[in-house]
Short mmCIF file of C-alpha atoms in Angstrom, two decimals:
data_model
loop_
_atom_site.label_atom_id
_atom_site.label_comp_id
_atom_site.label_asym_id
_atom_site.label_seq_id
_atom_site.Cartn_x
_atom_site.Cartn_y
_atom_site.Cartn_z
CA UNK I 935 -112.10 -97.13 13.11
CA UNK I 936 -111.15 -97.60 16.95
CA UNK I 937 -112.82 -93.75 17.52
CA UNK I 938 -115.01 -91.01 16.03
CA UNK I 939 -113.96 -87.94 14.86
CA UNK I 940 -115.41 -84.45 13.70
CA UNK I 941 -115.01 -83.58 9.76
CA UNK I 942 -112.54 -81.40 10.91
CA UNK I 943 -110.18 -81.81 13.80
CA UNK I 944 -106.83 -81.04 15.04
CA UNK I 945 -104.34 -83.44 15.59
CA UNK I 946 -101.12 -82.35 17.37
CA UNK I 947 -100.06 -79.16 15.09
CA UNK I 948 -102.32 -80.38 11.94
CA UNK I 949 -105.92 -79.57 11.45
CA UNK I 950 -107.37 -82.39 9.40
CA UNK I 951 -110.35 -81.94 7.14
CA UNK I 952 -112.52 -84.79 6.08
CA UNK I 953 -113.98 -83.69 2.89
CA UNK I 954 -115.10 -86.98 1.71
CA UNK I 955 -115.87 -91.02 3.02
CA UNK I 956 -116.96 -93.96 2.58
CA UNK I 957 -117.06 -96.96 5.20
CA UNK I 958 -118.22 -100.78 5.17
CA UNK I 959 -117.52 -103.35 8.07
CA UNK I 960 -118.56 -107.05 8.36
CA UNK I 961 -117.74 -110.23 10.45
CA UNK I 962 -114.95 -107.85 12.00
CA UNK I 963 -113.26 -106.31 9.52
CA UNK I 964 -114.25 -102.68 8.54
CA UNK I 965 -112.78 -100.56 5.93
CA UNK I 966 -112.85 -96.69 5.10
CA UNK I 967 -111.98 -94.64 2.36
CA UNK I 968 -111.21 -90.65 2.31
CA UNK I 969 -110.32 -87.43 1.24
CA UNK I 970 -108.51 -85.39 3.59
CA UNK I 971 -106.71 -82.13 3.39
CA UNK I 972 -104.01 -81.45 6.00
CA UNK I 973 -102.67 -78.29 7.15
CA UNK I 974 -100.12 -77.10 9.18
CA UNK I 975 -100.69 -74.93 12.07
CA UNK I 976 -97.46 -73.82 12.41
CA UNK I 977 -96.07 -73.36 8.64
CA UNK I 978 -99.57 -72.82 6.91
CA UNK I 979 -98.90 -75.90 4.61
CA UNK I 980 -101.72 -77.43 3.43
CA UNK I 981 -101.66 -80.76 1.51
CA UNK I 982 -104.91 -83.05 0.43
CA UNK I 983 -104.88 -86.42 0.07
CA UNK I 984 -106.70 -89.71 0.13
CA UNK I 985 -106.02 -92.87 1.88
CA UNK I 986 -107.85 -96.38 2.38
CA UNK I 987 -107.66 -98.09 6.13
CA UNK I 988 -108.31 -101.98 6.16
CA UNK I 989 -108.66 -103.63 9.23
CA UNK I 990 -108.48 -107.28 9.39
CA UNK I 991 -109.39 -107.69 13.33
CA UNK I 992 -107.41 -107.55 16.40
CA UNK I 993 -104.36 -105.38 15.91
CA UNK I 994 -103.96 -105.79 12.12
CA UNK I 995 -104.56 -102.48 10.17
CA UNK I 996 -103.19 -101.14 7.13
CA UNK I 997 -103.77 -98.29 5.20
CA UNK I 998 -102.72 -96.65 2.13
CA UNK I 999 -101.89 -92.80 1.19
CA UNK I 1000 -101.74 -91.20 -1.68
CA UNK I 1001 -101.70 -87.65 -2.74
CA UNK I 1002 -104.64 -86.23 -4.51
CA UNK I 1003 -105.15 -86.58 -8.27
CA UNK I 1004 -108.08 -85.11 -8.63
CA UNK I 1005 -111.71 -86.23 -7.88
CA UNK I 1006 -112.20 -88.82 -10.68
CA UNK I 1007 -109.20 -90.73 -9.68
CA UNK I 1008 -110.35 -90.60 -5.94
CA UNK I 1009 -114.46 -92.25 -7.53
CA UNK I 1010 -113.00 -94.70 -9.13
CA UNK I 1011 -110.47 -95.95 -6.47
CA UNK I 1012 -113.51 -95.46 -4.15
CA UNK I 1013 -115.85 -96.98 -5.78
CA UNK I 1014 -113.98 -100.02 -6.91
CA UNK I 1015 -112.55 -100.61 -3.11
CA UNK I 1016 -116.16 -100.79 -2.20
CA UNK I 1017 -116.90 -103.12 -4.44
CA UNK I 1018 -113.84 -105.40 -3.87
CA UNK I 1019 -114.80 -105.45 -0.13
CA UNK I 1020 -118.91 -106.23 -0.55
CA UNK I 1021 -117.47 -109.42 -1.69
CA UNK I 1022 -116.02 -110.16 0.95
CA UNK I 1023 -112.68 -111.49 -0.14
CA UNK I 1024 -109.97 -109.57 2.26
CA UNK I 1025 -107.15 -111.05 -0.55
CA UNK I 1026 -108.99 -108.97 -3.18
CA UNK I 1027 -109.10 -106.03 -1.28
CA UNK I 1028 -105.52 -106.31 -0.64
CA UNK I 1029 -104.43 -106.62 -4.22
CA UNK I 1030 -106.69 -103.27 -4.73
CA UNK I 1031 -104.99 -101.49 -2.53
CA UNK I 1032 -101.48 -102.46 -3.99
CA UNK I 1033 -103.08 -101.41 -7.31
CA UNK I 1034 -104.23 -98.12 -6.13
CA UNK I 1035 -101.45 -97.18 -3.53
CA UNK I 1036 -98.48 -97.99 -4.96
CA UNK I 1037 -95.19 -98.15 -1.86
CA UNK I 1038 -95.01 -99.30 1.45
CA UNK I 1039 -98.66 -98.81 3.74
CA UNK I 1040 -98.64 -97.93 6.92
CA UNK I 1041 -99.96 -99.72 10.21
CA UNK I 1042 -100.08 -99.20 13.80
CA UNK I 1043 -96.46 -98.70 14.27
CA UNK I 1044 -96.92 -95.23 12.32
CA UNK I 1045 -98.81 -94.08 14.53
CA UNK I 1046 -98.40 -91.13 16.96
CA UNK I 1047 -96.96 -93.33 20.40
CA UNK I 1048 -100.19 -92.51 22.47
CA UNK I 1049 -102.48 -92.69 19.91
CA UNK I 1050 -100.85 -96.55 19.39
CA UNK I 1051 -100.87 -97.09 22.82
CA UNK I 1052 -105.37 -96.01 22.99
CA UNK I 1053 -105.60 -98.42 19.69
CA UNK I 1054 -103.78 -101.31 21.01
CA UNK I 1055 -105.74 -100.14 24.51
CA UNK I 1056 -109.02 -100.90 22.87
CA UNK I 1057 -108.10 -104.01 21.10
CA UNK I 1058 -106.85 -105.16 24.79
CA UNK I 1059 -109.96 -104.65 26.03
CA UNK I 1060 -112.03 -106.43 23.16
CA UNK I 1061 -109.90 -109.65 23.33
CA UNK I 1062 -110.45 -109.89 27.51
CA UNK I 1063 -114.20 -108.40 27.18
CA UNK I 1064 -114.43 -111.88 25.35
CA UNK I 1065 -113.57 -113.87 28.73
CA UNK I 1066 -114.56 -111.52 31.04
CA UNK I 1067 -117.16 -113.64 32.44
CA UNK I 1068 -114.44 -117.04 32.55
CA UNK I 1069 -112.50 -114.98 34.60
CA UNK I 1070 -115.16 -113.85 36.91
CA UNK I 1071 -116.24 -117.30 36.80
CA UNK I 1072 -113.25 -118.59 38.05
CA UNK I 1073 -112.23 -115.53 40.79
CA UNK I 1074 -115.89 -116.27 42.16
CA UNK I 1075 -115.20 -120.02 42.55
CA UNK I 1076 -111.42 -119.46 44.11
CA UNK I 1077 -111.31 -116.76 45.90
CA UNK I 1078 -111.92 -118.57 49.46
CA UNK I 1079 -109.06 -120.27 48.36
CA UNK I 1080 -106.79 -117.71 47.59
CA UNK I 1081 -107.21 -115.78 50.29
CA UNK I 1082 -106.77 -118.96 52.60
CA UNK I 1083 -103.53 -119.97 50.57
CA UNK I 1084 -102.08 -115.88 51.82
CA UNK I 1085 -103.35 -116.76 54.86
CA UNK I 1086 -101.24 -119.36 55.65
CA UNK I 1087 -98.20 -117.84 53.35
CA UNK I 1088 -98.58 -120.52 50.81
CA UNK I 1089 -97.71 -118.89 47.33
CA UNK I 1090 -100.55 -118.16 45.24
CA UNK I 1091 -100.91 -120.10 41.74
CA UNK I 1092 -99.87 -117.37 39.11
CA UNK I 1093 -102.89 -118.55 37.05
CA UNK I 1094 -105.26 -117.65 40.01
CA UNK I 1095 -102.79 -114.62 40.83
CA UNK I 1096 -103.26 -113.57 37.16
CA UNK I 1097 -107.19 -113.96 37.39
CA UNK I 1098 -107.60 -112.16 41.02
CA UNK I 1099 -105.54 -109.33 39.93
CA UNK I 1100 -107.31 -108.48 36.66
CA UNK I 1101 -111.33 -109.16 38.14
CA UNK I 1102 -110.03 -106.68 41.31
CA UNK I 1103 -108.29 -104.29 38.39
CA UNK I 1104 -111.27 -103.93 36.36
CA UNK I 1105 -113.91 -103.91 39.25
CA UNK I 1106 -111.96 -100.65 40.75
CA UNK I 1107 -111.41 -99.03 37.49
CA UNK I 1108 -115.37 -99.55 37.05
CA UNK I 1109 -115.80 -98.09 40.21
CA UNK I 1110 -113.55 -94.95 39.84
CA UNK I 1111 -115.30 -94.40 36.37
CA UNK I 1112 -118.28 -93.28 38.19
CA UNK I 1113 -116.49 -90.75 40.62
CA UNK I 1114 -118.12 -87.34 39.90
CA UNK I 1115 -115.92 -84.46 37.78
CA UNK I 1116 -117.41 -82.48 40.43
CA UNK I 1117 -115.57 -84.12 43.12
CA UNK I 1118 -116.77 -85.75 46.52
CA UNK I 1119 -115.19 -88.88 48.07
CA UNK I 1120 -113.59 -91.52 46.65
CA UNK I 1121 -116.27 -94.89 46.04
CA UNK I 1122 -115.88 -96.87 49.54
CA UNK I 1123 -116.06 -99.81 46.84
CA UNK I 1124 -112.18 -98.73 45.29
CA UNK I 1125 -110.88 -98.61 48.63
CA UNK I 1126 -112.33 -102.00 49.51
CA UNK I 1127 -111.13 -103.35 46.25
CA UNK I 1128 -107.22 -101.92 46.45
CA UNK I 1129 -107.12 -103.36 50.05
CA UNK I 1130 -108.05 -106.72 49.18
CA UNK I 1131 -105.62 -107.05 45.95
CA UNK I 1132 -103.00 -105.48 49.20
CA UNK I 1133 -103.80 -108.48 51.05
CA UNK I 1134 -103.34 -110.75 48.72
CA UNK I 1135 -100.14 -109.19 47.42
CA UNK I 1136 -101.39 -108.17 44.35
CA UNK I 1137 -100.38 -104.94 42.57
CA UNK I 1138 -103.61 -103.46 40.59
CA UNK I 1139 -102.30 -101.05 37.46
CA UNK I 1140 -104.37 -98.49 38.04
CA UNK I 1141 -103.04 -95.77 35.51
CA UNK I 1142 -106.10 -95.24 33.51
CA UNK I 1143 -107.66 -93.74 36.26
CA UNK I 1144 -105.77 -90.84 36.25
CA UNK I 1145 -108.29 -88.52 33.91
CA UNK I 1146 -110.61 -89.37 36.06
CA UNK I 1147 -109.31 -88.58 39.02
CA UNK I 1148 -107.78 -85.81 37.41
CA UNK I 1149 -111.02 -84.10 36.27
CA UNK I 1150 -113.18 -84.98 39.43
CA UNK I 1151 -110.11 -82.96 41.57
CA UNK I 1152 -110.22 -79.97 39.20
CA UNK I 1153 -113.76 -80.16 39.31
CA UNK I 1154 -113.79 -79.67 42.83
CA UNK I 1155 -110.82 -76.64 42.68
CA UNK I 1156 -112.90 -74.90 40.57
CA UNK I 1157 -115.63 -75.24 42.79
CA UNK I 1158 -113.71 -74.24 45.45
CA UNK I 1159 -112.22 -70.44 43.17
CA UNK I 1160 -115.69 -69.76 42.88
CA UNK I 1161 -116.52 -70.14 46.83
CA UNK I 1162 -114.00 -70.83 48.30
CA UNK I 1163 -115.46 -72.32 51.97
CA UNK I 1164 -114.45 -74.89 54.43
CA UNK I 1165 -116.30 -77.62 53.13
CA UNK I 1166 -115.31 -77.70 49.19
CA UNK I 1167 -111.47 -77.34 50.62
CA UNK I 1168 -112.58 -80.56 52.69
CA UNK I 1169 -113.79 -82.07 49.79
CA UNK I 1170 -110.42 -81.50 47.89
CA UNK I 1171 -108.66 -82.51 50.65
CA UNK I 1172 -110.31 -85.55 51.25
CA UNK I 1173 -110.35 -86.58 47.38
CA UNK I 1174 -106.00 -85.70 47.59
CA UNK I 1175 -105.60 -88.24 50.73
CA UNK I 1176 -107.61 -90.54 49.53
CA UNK I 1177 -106.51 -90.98 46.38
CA UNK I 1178 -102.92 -90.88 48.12
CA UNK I 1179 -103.65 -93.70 50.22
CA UNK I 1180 -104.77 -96.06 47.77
CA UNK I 1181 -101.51 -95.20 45.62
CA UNK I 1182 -103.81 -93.62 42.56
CA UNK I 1183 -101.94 -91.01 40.34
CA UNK I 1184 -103.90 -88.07 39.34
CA UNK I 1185 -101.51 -85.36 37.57
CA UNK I 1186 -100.18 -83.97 41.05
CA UNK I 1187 -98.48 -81.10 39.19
CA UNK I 1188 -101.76 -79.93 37.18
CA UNK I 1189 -103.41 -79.82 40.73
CA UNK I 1190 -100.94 -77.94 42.46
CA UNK I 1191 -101.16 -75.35 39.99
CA UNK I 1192 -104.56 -74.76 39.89
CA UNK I 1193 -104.62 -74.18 43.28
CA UNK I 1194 -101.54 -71.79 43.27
CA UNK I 1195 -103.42 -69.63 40.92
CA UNK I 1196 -106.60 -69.77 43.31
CA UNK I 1197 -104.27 -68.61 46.04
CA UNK I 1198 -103.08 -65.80 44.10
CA UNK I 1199 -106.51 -64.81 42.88
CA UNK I 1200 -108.53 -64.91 46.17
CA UNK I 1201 -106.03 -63.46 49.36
CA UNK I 1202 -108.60 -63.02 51.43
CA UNK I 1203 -109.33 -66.78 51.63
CA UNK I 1204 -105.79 -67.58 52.18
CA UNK I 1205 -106.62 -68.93 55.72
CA UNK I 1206 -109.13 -71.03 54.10
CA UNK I 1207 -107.17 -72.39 51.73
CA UNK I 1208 -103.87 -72.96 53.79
CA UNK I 1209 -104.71 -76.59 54.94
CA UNK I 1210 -105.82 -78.19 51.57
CA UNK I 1211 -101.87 -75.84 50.06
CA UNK I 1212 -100.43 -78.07 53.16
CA UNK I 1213 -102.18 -81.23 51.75
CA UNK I 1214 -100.93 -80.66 47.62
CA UNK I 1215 -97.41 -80.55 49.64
CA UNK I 1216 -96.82 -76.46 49.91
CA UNK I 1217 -94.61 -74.70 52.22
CA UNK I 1218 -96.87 -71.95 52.89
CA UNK I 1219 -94.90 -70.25 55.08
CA UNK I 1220 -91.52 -70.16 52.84
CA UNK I 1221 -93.33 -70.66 49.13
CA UNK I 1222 -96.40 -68.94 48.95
CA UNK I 1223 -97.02 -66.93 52.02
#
């Protein structure tokens, strides 16, 4: 429901197979039956099953698991769910699934802890796409004033703190979305943005950057293994301090290694190398020398 996935995926240690589905959605609720089969990676188990997911809106899913009873029993819960929920009565649909699942369902709380935290993410993110435009409304109309009130170290109303810090938030995360996995500079924008939110006191959560950043600085290392010249080390140099600076995480560790094993692969271009190993925080001389 919150994202697509291939018939057949893995999912930690499990592959999942979708062998069957069926989905409806109206006015904001949505619902989907299937038949899965599950298997182990590890053990080799395998186990098939079928399940029906109703979401009501916001954060309020359930769904229902069974094991498989063969594919008569799976048609006619199928088909009847269907049914139930063309008629749009949600307390219908949930008597049909007490009928059909028998026990406890499961909701968010079940699930895998970031998996919850993308679902609950994305449900965030509807509710405030909603008043985006309020809030830009109102940033637009008080930010003279804001920035006057710091200014003259008058405390900022937390309902205008609240509204600065999430228009700034979401304008830099916008802007760092479009950084290139290839690399190149940080967006002059980001910078602009984190310094103003600085000036104003504000602390911008940043976090879901990090992929991003992540992937443009790994683009650029791998850019680097297969020529390794001055300018794509300044590039990766310049993405590191910047993204330093402005107090954005990107997976230091991941980094770091990637480079060590470009170090170890290509000797010759150890001089070239040795200022962006300084910048990642090596001791060249004692470590990797």
């Amino acid at each position: 429901l919150f994202a697509d996935h291939p018939d057949d995926a893995t999912v930690y240690a499990y592959r999942v197979a979708r062998l069957d589905q069926g989905r409806e959605a109206y006015g904001g609720t949505a619902l989907r039956i299937a038949h899965v089969r599950v298997e182990s990676q590890i053990t080799g188990e395998a186990w098939e099953a079928m399940y029906a997911l109703l979401y009501f809106g916001g954060h309020d899913v359930t769904c229902a698991l069974r094991g498989w009873e063969g594919r008569a029993a799976y048609d006619r819960m199928k088909e009847e769910l269907l049914r139930r929920f063309a008629h749009h009565s949600l307390a219908d649909m949930v008597r049909g699934l007490d009928e059909f699942f028998p026990g406890e369902p499961f909701a968010l709380p079940h699930l895998f802890l970031d998996e919850r935290r993308q679902v609950l993410g994305q449900v965030i993110a509807s509710v405030l796409d909603q008043h985006e435009e309020t809030y830009r409304r109102i940033w637009q109309e008080n930010h003279k004033l804001v920035r006057y009130l710091r200014q003259v170290d008058t405390p900022i109303p937390e309902a205008l703190a609240i509204v600065a810090r999430h228009v700034l938030e979401q304008e830099t995360l916008a802007t760092l979305a479009r950084l290139d996995d290839g690399g190149g500079a940080l967006p002059e924008r980001a910078a602009e943005l984190v310094r103003e939110a600085r000036a104003l006191g504000l602390a911008l959560d940043l976090t879901s950057a990090r992929p991003t950043l992540q992937r443009a600085l790994l683009g650029a290392l791998d850019a680097v293994a297969s020529e390794p010249g001055p300018e794509r080390v300044t590039v990766v140099r310049r993405l590191v301090e910047d993204a330093g600076a402005l107090g954005l995480e990107f997976g230091l560790w991941d980094v770091q290694n990637r480079f060590f094993e470009i170090w170890q692969a290509q000797p010759d271009a150890r001089p070239v190398l040795a200022p962006l190993g300084t910048t990642l925080g090596f001791n060249l001389d004692a470590d990797v020398a």
